[in-house]
Amino acid sequence: MKILKQAAIIAAVCAAAELIKYLLPLPIPASVYGLILMLLALLTGLLRPEQIETAADFLIVIMPVLFVAPTIALVADLDRLLSLALPVLLLGIVGTALVIGLGGKAAEAVGRREQKRREEKHHE
């Protein structure tokens, strides 16, 4: 029941983001609005990390599976991509490197912060 409640909270934030996307005439994806809403909810204390932690951890664990279909679509359409090979290849490599690098740095920062929080709790 806990994970269902947490998933419902995440789904509600996503639904709110879709509504914002529908109402605002800006070329910004609903997922970006969702990330901003979630960040604001966490920063303001409207949501505590514990309220979505289990569901969020689950989504992070299954994230690689979510990339299978787009990867298959790219491989299936490889002959067309080869005509755009150099720009697509460069963008893919640079984009992947940036995502991996920035994601790793963010994960390290969160890990250090979490470790510091645990140490402070342990010393109390």
mmCIF file of N, CA and C in Angstrom:
data_model
loop_
_atom_site.group_PDB
_atom_site.id
_atom_site.type_symbol
_atom_site.label_atom_id
_atom_site.label_comp_id
_atom_site.label_asym_id
_atom_site.label_seq_id
_atom_site.Cartn_x
_atom_site.Cartn_y
_atom_site.Cartn_z
ATOM 1 N N MET A 1 0.820 -1.188 0.000
ATOM 2 C CA MET A 1 0.000 0.000 0.000
ATOM 3 C C MET A 1 0.866 1.255 0.000
ATOM 4 N N LYS A 2 2.009 1.180 0.673
ATOM 5 C CA LYS A 2 2.915 2.323 0.772
ATOM 6 C C LYS A 2 3.398 2.756 -0.612
ATOM 7 N N ILE A 3 3.841 1.787 -1.416
ATOM 8 C CA ILE A 3 4.363 2.135 -2.737
ATOM 9 C C ILE A 3 3.252 2.660 -3.642
ATOM 10 N N LEU A 4 2.031 2.175 -3.451
ATOM 11 C CA LEU A 4 0.898 2.654 -4.229
ATOM 12 C C LEU A 4 0.602 4.121 -3.903
ATOM 13 N N LYS A 5 0.656 4.468 -2.636
ATOM 14 C CA LYS A 5 0.432 5.850 -2.214
ATOM 15 C C LYS A 5 1.530 6.756 -2.771
ATOM 16 N N GLN A 6 2.768 6.288 -2.704
ATOM 17 C CA GLN A 6 3.884 7.080 -3.215
ATOM 18 C C GLN A 6 3.790 7.248 -4.726
ATOM 19 N N ALA A 7 3.412 6.181 -5.414
ATOM 20 C CA ALA A 7 3.248 6.266 -6.868
ATOM 21 C C ALA A 7 2.110 7.223 -7.217
ATOM 22 N N ALA A 8 1.073 7.252 -6.407
ATOM 23 C CA ALA A 8 -0.042 8.168 -6.645
ATOM 24 C C ALA A 8 0.408 9.624 -6.489
ATOM 25 N N ILE A 9 1.277 9.879 -5.533
ATOM 26 C CA ILE A 9 1.807 11.237 -5.349
ATOM 27 C C ILE A 9 2.612 11.648 -6.581
ATOM 28 N N ILE A 10 3.482 10.759 -7.047
ATOM 29 C CA ILE A 10 4.288 11.054 -8.237
ATOM 30 C C ILE A 10 3.386 11.236 -9.449
ATOM 31 N N ALA A 11 2.363 10.395 -9.581
ATOM 32 C CA ALA A 11 1.424 10.516 -10.699
ATOM 33 C C ALA A 11 0.653 11.832 -10.626
ATOM 34 N N ALA A 12 0.306 12.269 -9.428
ATOM 35 C CA ALA A 12 -0.407 13.541 -9.268
ATOM 36 C C ALA A 12 0.462 14.715 -9.712
ATOM 37 N N VAL A 13 1.739 14.660 -9.380
ATOM 38 C CA VAL A 13 2.665 15.710 -9.821
ATOM 39 C C VAL A 13 2.769 15.694 -11.347
ATOM 40 N N CYS A 14 2.837 14.508 -11.928
ATOM 41 C CA CYS A 14 2.887 14.392 -13.391
ATOM 42 C C CYS A 14 1.606 14.920 -14.035
ATOM 43 N N ALA A 15 0.466 14.630 -13.425
ATOM 44 C CA ALA A 15 -0.810 15.120 -13.952
ATOM 45 C C ALA A 15 -0.884 16.640 -13.871
ATOM 46 N N ALA A 16 -0.410 17.200 -12.767
ATOM 47 C CA ALA A 16 -0.374 18.658 -12.631
ATOM 48 C C ALA A 16 0.532 19.268 -13.697
ATOM 49 N N ALA A 17 1.642 18.602 -13.972
ATOM 50 C CA ALA A 17 2.569 19.087 -15.003
ATOM 51 C C ALA A 17 1.910 19.051 -16.380
ATOM 52 N N GLU A 18 1.153 18.000 -16.654
ATOM 53 C CA GLU A 18 0.428 17.922 -17.932
ATOM 54 C C GLU A 18 -0.599 19.049 -18.041
ATOM 55 N N LEU A 19 -1.261 19.355 -16.948
ATOM 56 C CA LEU A 19 -2.236 20.437 -16.941
ATOM 57 C C LEU A 19 -1.551 21.781 -17.209
ATOM 58 N N ILE A 20 -0.423 21.997 -16.572
ATOM 59 C CA ILE A 20 0.331 23.229 -16.799
ATOM 60 C C ILE A 20 0.752 23.320 -18.256
ATOM 61 N N LYS A 21 1.228 22.219 -18.813
ATOM 62 C CA LYS A 21 1.635 22.180 -20.217
ATOM 63 C C LYS A 21 0.458 22.536 -21.129
ATOM 64 N N TYR A 22 -0.712 22.042 -20.787
ATOM 65 C CA TYR A 22 -1.914 22.308 -21.576
ATOM 66 C C TYR A 22 -2.308 23.784 -21.486
ATOM 67 N N LEU A 23 -2.159 24.385 -20.288
ATOM 68 C CA LEU A 23 -2.603 25.755 -20.070
ATOM 69 C C LEU A 23 -1.607 26.815 -20.544
ATOM 70 N N LEU A 24 -0.334 26.522 -20.466
ATOM 71 C CA LEU A 24 0.684 27.498 -20.871
ATOM 72 C C LEU A 24 1.116 27.262 -22.313
ATOM 73 N N PRO A 25 1.154 28.304 -23.106
ATOM 74 C CA PRO A 25 1.525 28.147 -24.522
ATOM 75 C C PRO A 25 3.038 28.194 -24.744
ATOM 76 N N LEU A 26 3.788 27.544 -23.881
ATOM 77 C CA LEU A 26 5.244 27.547 -24.008
ATOM 78 C C LEU A 26 5.724 26.204 -24.556
ATOM 79 N N PRO A 27 6.818 26.208 -25.317
ATOM 80 C CA PRO A 27 7.329 24.947 -25.873
ATOM 81 C C PRO A 27 8.188 24.178 -24.870
ATOM 82 N N ILE A 28 7.638 23.930 -23.707
ATOM 83 C CA ILE A 28 8.356 23.214 -22.644
ATOM 84 C C ILE A 28 7.622 21.899 -22.390
ATOM 85 N N PRO A 29 8.342 20.777 -22.392
ATOM 86 C CA PRO A 29 7.682 19.483 -22.155
ATOM 87 C C PRO A 29 7.086 19.401 -20.752
ATOM 88 N N ALA A 30 6.022 18.640 -20.627
ATOM 89 C CA ALA A 30 5.373 18.455 -19.331
ATOM 90 C C ALA A 30 6.329 17.833 -18.315
ATOM 91 N N SER A 31 7.258 17.012 -18.785
ATOM 92 C CA SER A 31 8.205 16.382 -17.855
ATOM 93 C C SER A 31 9.075 17.420 -17.157
ATOM 94 N N VAL A 32 9.409 18.493 -17.861
ATOM 95 C CA VAL A 32 10.210 19.559 -17.241
ATOM 96 C C VAL A 32 9.379 20.268 -16.176
ATOM 97 N N TYR A 33 8.118 20.542 -16.500
ATOM 98 C CA TYR A 33 7.234 21.131 -15.490
ATOM 99 C C TYR A 33 7.113 20.203 -14.283
ATOM 100 N N GLY A 34 7.022 18.909 -14.539
ATOM 101 C CA GLY A 34 6.918 17.945 -13.454
ATOM 102 C C GLY A 34 8.143 17.953 -12.552
ATOM 103 N N LEU A 35 9.311 18.013 -13.163
ATOM 104 C CA LEU A 35 10.544 18.073 -12.368
ATOM 105 C C LEU A 35 10.596 19.341 -11.526
ATOM 106 N N ILE A 36 10.170 20.453 -12.118
ATOM 107 C CA ILE A 36 10.166 21.723 -11.384
ATOM 108 C C ILE A 36 9.153 21.667 -10.238
ATOM 109 N N LEU A 37 7.962 21.134 -10.516
ATOM 110 C CA LEU A 37 6.957 21.003 -9.455
ATOM 111 C C LEU A 37 7.450 20.119 -8.314
ATOM 112 N N MET A 38 8.065 18.989 -8.667
ATOM 113 C CA MET A 38 8.566 18.076 -7.636
ATOM 114 C C MET A 38 9.663 18.751 -6.817
ATOM 115 N N LEU A 39 10.566 19.453 -7.496
ATOM 116 C CA LEU A 39 11.638 20.156 -6.793
ATOM 117 C C LEU A 39 11.054 21.191 -5.839
ATOM 118 N N LEU A 40 10.104 21.985 -6.321
ATOM 119 C CA LEU A 40 9.489 22.996 -5.470
ATOM 120 C C LEU A 40 8.760 22.364 -4.284
ATOM 121 N N ALA A 41 8.064 21.275 -4.527
ATOM 122 C CA ALA A 41 7.352 20.592 -3.440
ATOM 123 C C ALA A 41 8.329 20.073 -2.382
ATOM 124 N N LEU A 42 9.465 19.562 -2.829
ATOM 125 C CA LEU A 42 10.462 19.059 -1.882
ATOM 126 C C LEU A 42 11.171 20.197 -1.151
ATOM 127 N N LEU A 43 11.498 21.266 -1.874
ATOM 128 C CA LEU A 43 12.215 22.384 -1.254
ATOM 129 C C LEU A 43 11.342 23.151 -0.260
ATOM 130 N N THR A 44 10.058 23.263 -0.558
ATOM 131 C CA THR A 44 9.163 24.004 0.332
ATOM 132 C C THR A 44 8.672 23.171 1.506
ATOM 133 N N GLY A 45 8.902 21.871 1.472
ATOM 134 C CA GLY A 45 8.448 21.010 2.549
ATOM 135 C C GLY A 45 7.036 20.490 2.351
ATOM 136 N N LEU A 46 6.420 20.855 1.231
ATOM 137 C CA LEU A 46 5.095 20.329 0.925
ATOM 138 C C LEU A 46 5.152 18.803 0.841
ATOM 139 N N LEU A 47 6.250 18.294 0.293
ATOM 140 C CA LEU A 47 6.521 16.852 0.254
ATOM 141 C C LEU A 47 7.831 16.588 0.973
ATOM 142 N N ARG A 48 7.871 15.516 1.718
ATOM 143 C CA ARG A 48 9.127 15.076 2.321
ATOM 144 C C ARG A 48 9.677 13.938 1.472
ATOM 145 N N PRO A 49 10.983 13.812 1.352
ATOM 146 C CA PRO A 49 11.550 12.736 0.536
ATOM 147 C C PRO A 49 11.036 11.353 0.920
ATOM 148 N N GLU A 50 10.763 11.136 2.201
ATOM 149 C CA GLU A 50 10.284 9.841 2.657
ATOM 150 C C GLU A 50 8.912 9.497 2.065
ATOM 151 N N GLN A 51 8.159 10.526 1.667
ATOM 152 C CA GLN A 51 6.824 10.302 1.132
ATOM 153 C C GLN A 51 6.832 9.717 -0.280
ATOM 154 N N ILE A 52 7.984 9.805 -0.975
ATOM 155 C CA ILE A 52 8.056 9.280 -2.339
ATOM 156 C C ILE A 52 9.285 8.399 -2.550
ATOM 157 N N GLU A 53 10.037 8.169 -1.500
ATOM 158 C CA GLU A 53 11.337 7.499 -1.613
ATOM 159 C C GLU A 53 11.260 6.095 -2.212
ATOM 160 N N THR A 54 10.366 5.253 -1.741
ATOM 161 C CA THR A 54 10.298 3.869 -2.218
ATOM 162 C C THR A 54 9.913 3.805 -3.690
ATOM 163 N N ALA A 55 8.887 4.565 -4.072
ATOM 164 C CA ALA A 55 8.454 4.574 -5.473
ATOM 165 C C ALA A 55 9.526 5.173 -6.370
ATOM 166 N N ALA A 56 10.175 6.241 -5.908
ATOM 167 C CA ALA A 56 11.232 6.875 -6.699
ATOM 168 C C ALA A 56 12.416 5.923 -6.877
ATOM 169 N N ASP A 57 12.785 5.218 -5.819
ATOM 170 C CA ASP A 57 13.874 4.244 -5.921
ATOM 171 C C ASP A 57 13.530 3.152 -6.928
ATOM 172 N N PHE A 58 12.276 2.690 -6.902
ATOM 173 C CA PHE A 58 11.835 1.675 -7.854
ATOM 174 C C PHE A 58 11.946 2.196 -9.286
ATOM 175 N N LEU A 59 11.501 3.414 -9.521
ATOM 176 C CA LEU A 59 11.573 3.990 -10.869
ATOM 177 C C LEU A 59 13.015 4.134 -11.344
ATOM 178 N N ILE A 60 13.899 4.475 -10.431
ATOM 179 C CA ILE A 60 15.317 4.591 -10.798
ATOM 180 C C ILE A 60 15.889 3.223 -11.155
ATOM 181 N N VAL A 61 15.487 2.197 -10.409
ATOM 182 C CA VAL A 61 15.983 0.843 -10.675
ATOM 183 C C VAL A 61 15.539 0.352 -12.055
ATOM 184 N N ILE A 62 14.295 0.635 -12.432
ATOM 185 C CA ILE A 62 13.806 0.139 -13.722
ATOM 186 C C ILE A 62 14.091 1.092 -14.881
ATOM 187 N N MET A 63 14.748 2.219 -14.614
ATOM 188 C CA MET A 63 15.009 3.200 -15.664
ATOM 189 C C MET A 63 15.707 2.622 -16.899
ATOM 190 N N PRO A 64 16.702 1.760 -16.759
ATOM 191 C CA PRO A 64 17.331 1.208 -17.971
ATOM 192 C C PRO A 64 16.346 0.485 -18.886
ATOM 193 N N VAL A 65 15.342 -0.164 -18.303
ATOM 194 C CA VAL A 65 14.344 -0.871 -19.110
ATOM 195 C C VAL A 65 13.569 0.112 -19.982
ATOM 196 N N LEU A 66 13.379 1.323 -19.486
ATOM 197 C CA LEU A 66 12.629 2.334 -20.225
ATOM 198 C C LEU A 66 13.368 2.799 -21.482
ATOM 199 N N PHE A 67 14.660 2.539 -21.557
ATOM 200 C CA PHE A 67 15.441 2.954 -22.721
ATOM 201 C C PHE A 67 15.540 1.857 -23.780
ATOM 202 N N VAL A 68 15.004 0.679 -23.503
ATOM 203 C CA VAL A 68 15.107 -0.432 -24.452
ATOM 204 C C VAL A 68 14.358 -0.119 -25.741
ATOM 205 N N ALA A 69 13.104 0.298 -25.653
ATOM 206 C CA ALA A 69 12.302 0.563 -26.855
ATOM 207 C C ALA A 69 12.902 1.660 -27.735
ATOM 208 N N PRO A 70 13.311 2.804 -27.184
ATOM 209 C CA PRO A 70 13.932 3.812 -28.047
ATOM 210 C C PRO A 70 15.230 3.315 -28.696
ATOM 211 N N THR A 71 15.982 2.517 -27.975
ATOM 212 C CA THR A 71 17.225 1.987 -28.537
ATOM 213 C C THR A 71 16.929 1.042 -29.695
ATOM 214 N N ILE A 72 15.932 0.191 -29.537
ATOM 215 C CA ILE A 72 15.546 -0.723 -30.614
ATOM 216 C C ILE A 72 15.069 0.068 -31.829
ATOM 217 N N ALA A 73 14.297 1.130 -31.593
ATOM 218 C CA ALA A 73 13.819 1.958 -32.701
ATOM 219 C C ALA A 73 14.987 2.600 -33.446
ATOM 220 N N LEU A 74 15.992 3.041 -32.722
ATOM 221 C CA LEU A 74 17.174 3.632 -33.364
ATOM 222 C C LEU A 74 17.925 2.600 -34.192
ATOM 223 N N VAL A 75 18.111 1.422 -33.645
ATOM 224 C CA VAL A 75 18.838 0.370 -34.355
ATOM 225 C C VAL A 75 18.049 -0.073 -35.585
ATOM 226 N N ALA A 76 16.728 -0.160 -35.464
ATOM 227 C CA ALA A 76 15.898 -0.571 -36.589
ATOM 228 C C ALA A 76 15.932 0.444 -37.725
ATOM 229 N N ASP A 77 16.127 1.692 -37.388
ATOM 230 C CA ASP A 77 16.141 2.763 -38.392
ATOM 231 C C ASP A 77 17.578 3.229 -38.663
ATOM 232 N N LEU A 78 18.527 2.353 -38.456
ATOM 233 C CA LEU A 78 19.933 2.709 -38.558
ATOM 234 C C LEU A 78 20.341 3.174 -39.948
ATOM 235 N N ASP A 79 19.779 2.568 -40.997
ATOM 236 C CA ASP A 79 20.172 2.968 -42.349
ATOM 237 C C ASP A 79 19.831 4.427 -42.615
ATOM 238 N N ARG A 80 18.711 4.899 -42.126
ATOM 239 C CA ARG A 80 18.354 6.311 -42.298
ATOM 240 C C ARG A 80 19.260 7.193 -41.454
ATOM 241 N N LEU A 81 19.592 6.719 -40.264
ATOM 242 C CA LEU A 81 20.463 7.491 -39.390
ATOM 243 C C LEU A 81 21.872 7.627 -39.956
ATOM 244 N N LEU A 82 22.303 6.628 -40.718
ATOM 245 C CA LEU A 82 23.649 6.696 -41.279
ATOM 246 C C LEU A 82 23.815 7.864 -42.233
ATOM 247 N N SER A 83 22.724 8.313 -42.859
ATOM 248 C CA SER A 83 22.817 9.485 -43.725
ATOM 249 C C SER A 83 23.057 10.749 -42.896
ATOM 250 N N LEU A 84 22.691 10.706 -41.644
ATOM 251 C CA LEU A 84 22.947 11.816 -40.717
ATOM 252 C C LEU A 84 24.024 11.429 -39.708
ATOM 253 N N ALA A 85 24.832 10.473 -40.082
ATOM 254 C CA ALA A 85 25.713 9.782 -39.145
ATOM 255 C C ALA A 85 26.567 10.701 -38.281
ATOM 256 N N LEU A 86 27.327 11.566 -38.865
ATOM 257 C CA LEU A 86 28.274 12.348 -38.066
ATOM 258 C C LEU A 86 27.577 13.245 -37.053
ATOM 259 N N PRO A 87 26.605 14.071 -37.467
ATOM 260 C CA PRO A 87 25.962 14.919 -36.449
ATOM 261 C C PRO A 87 25.246 14.110 -35.364
ATOM 262 N N VAL A 88 24.553 13.063 -35.778
ATOM 263 C CA VAL A 88 23.824 12.245 -34.804
ATOM 264 C C VAL A 88 24.801 11.533 -33.872
ATOM 265 N N LEU A 89 25.861 11.011 -34.430
ATOM 266 C CA LEU A 89 26.865 10.318 -33.638
ATOM 267 C C LEU A 89 27.516 11.269 -32.630
ATOM 268 N N LEU A 90 27.893 12.444 -33.105
ATOM 269 C CA LEU A 90 28.512 13.413 -32.201
ATOM 270 C C LEU A 90 27.546 13.859 -31.103
ATOM 271 N N LEU A 91 26.315 14.157 -31.505
ATOM 272 C CA LEU A 91 25.325 14.550 -30.503
ATOM 273 C C LEU A 91 25.067 13.431 -29.513
ATOM 274 N N GLY A 92 25.004 12.213 -30.011
ATOM 275 C CA GLY A 92 24.786 11.071 -29.128
ATOM 276 C C GLY A 92 25.914 10.884 -28.142
ATOM 277 N N ILE A 93 27.134 10.973 -28.633
ATOM 278 C CA ILE A 93 28.298 10.787 -27.756
ATOM 279 C C ILE A 93 28.397 11.909 -26.733
ATOM 280 N N VAL A 94 28.285 13.157 -27.206
ATOM 281 C CA VAL A 94 28.389 14.298 -26.297
ATOM 282 C C VAL A 94 27.235 14.292 -25.293
ATOM 283 N N GLY A 95 26.020 14.041 -25.791
ATOM 284 C CA GLY A 95 24.864 14.002 -24.897
ATOM 285 C C GLY A 95 24.979 12.907 -23.850
ATOM 286 N N THR A 96 25.398 11.731 -24.281
ATOM 287 C CA THR A 96 25.558 10.619 -23.349
ATOM 288 C C THR A 96 26.628 10.922 -22.306
ATOM 289 N N ALA A 97 27.745 11.471 -22.764
ATOM 290 C CA ALA A 97 28.822 11.814 -21.834
ATOM 291 C C ALA A 97 28.352 12.852 -20.818
ATOM 292 N N LEU A 98 27.603 13.843 -21.286
ATOM 293 C CA LEU A 98 27.096 14.863 -20.371
ATOM 294 C C LEU A 98 26.119 14.270 -19.357
ATOM 295 N N VAL A 99 25.217 13.437 -19.832
ATOM 296 C CA VAL A 99 24.232 12.832 -18.925
ATOM 297 C C VAL A 99 24.925 11.945 -17.903
ATOM 298 N N ILE A 100 25.855 11.130 -18.352
ATOM 299 C CA ILE A 100 26.569 10.257 -17.424
ATOM 300 C C ILE A 100 27.394 11.076 -16.428
ATOM 301 N N GLY A 101 28.122 12.059 -16.941
ATOM 302 C CA GLY A 101 28.961 12.883 -16.073
ATOM 303 C C GLY A 101 28.160 13.676 -15.061
ATOM 304 N N LEU A 102 27.153 14.400 -15.541
ATOM 305 C CA LEU A 102 26.351 15.214 -14.635
ATOM 306 C C LEU A 102 25.520 14.351 -13.693
ATOM 307 N N GLY A 103 25.012 13.234 -14.205
ATOM 308 C CA GLY A 103 24.267 12.321 -13.340
ATOM 309 C C GLY A 103 25.149 11.738 -12.251
ATOM 310 N N GLY A 104 26.374 11.380 -12.622
ATOM 311 C CA GLY A 104 27.315 10.853 -11.635
ATOM 312 C C GLY A 104 27.666 11.878 -10.571
ATOM 313 N N LYS A 105 27.925 13.109 -11.011
ATOM 314 C CA LYS A 105 28.239 14.182 -10.053
ATOM 315 C C LYS A 105 27.060 14.448 -9.121
ATOM 316 N N ALA A 106 25.857 14.447 -9.681
ATOM 317 C CA ALA A 106 24.665 14.666 -8.860
ATOM 318 C C ALA A 106 24.494 13.521 -7.858
ATOM 319 N N ALA A 107 24.709 12.290 -8.313
ATOM 320 C CA ALA A 107 24.582 11.136 -7.427
ATOM 321 C C ALA A 107 25.627 11.189 -6.313
ATOM 322 N N GLU A 108 26.842 11.591 -6.649
ATOM 323 C CA GLU A 108 27.888 11.729 -5.626
ATOM 324 C C GLU A 108 27.495 12.786 -4.602
ATOM 325 N N ALA A 109 26.984 13.913 -5.079
ATOM 326 C CA ALA A 109 26.591 14.990 -4.173
ATOM 327 C C ALA A 109 25.467 14.540 -3.251
ATOM 328 N N VAL A 110 24.486 13.850 -3.802
ATOM 329 C CA VAL A 110 23.379 13.350 -2.987
ATOM 330 C C VAL A 110 23.892 12.310 -2.000
ATOM 331 N N GLY A 111 24.791 11.446 -2.445
ATOM 332 C CA GLY A 111 25.365 10.438 -1.560
ATOM 333 C C GLY A 111 26.129 11.054 -0.398
ATOM 334 N N ARG A 112 26.937 12.071 -0.709
ATOM 335 C CA ARG A 112 27.690 12.749 0.351
ATOM 336 C C ARG A 112 26.737 13.428 1.337
ATOM 337 N N ARG A 113 25.719 14.065 0.788
ATOM 338 C CA ARG A 113 24.749 14.749 1.641
ATOM 339 C C ARG A 113 24.005 13.750 2.531
ATOM 340 N N GLU A 114 23.606 12.634 1.953
ATOM 341 C CA GLU A 114 22.905 11.599 2.708
ATOM 342 C C GLU A 114 23.821 11.005 3.779
ATOM 343 N N GLN A 115 25.082 10.776 3.427
ATOM 344 C CA GLN A 115 26.043 10.233 4.396
ATOM 345 C C GLN A 115 26.244 11.204 5.551
ATOM 346 N N LYS A 116 26.352 12.490 5.230
ATOM 347 C CA LYS A 116 26.526 13.504 6.270
ATOM 348 C C LYS A 116 25.301 13.536 7.181
ATOM 349 N N ARG A 117 24.110 13.417 6.576
ATOM 350 C CA ARG A 117 22.873 13.423 7.358
ATOM 351 C C ARG A 117 22.824 12.207 8.283
ATOM 352 N N ARG A 118 23.239 11.053 7.785
ATOM 353 C CA ARG A 118 23.240 9.837 8.610
ATOM 354 C C ARG A 118 24.255 9.946 9.750
ATOM 355 N N GLU A 119 25.425 10.533 9.440
ATOM 356 C CA GLU A 119 26.441 10.693 10.489
ATOM 357 C C GLU A 119 25.958 11.646 11.567
ATOM 358 N N GLU A 120 25.270 12.712 11.159
ATOM 359 C CA GLU A 120 24.744 13.658 12.144
ATOM 360 C C GLU A 120 23.683 12.991 13.013
ATOM 361 N N LYS A 121 22.839 12.149 12.418
ATOM 362 C CA LYS A 121 21.832 11.420 13.189
ATOM 363 C C LYS A 121 22.477 10.447 14.155
ATOM 364 N N HIS A 122 23.563 9.799 13.674
ATOM 365 C CA HIS A 122 24.259 8.790 14.481
ATOM 366 C C HIS A 122 24.914 9.447 15.702
ATOM 367 N N HIS A 123 25.404 10.667 15.557
ATOM 368 C CA HIS A 123 26.111 11.350 16.650
ATOM 369 C C HIS A 123 25.161 11.962 17.660
ATOM 370 N N GLU A 124 23.892 12.072 17.301
ATOM 371 C CA GLU A 124 22.936 12.699 18.230
ATOM 372 C C GLU A 124 22.572 11.810 19.359
#
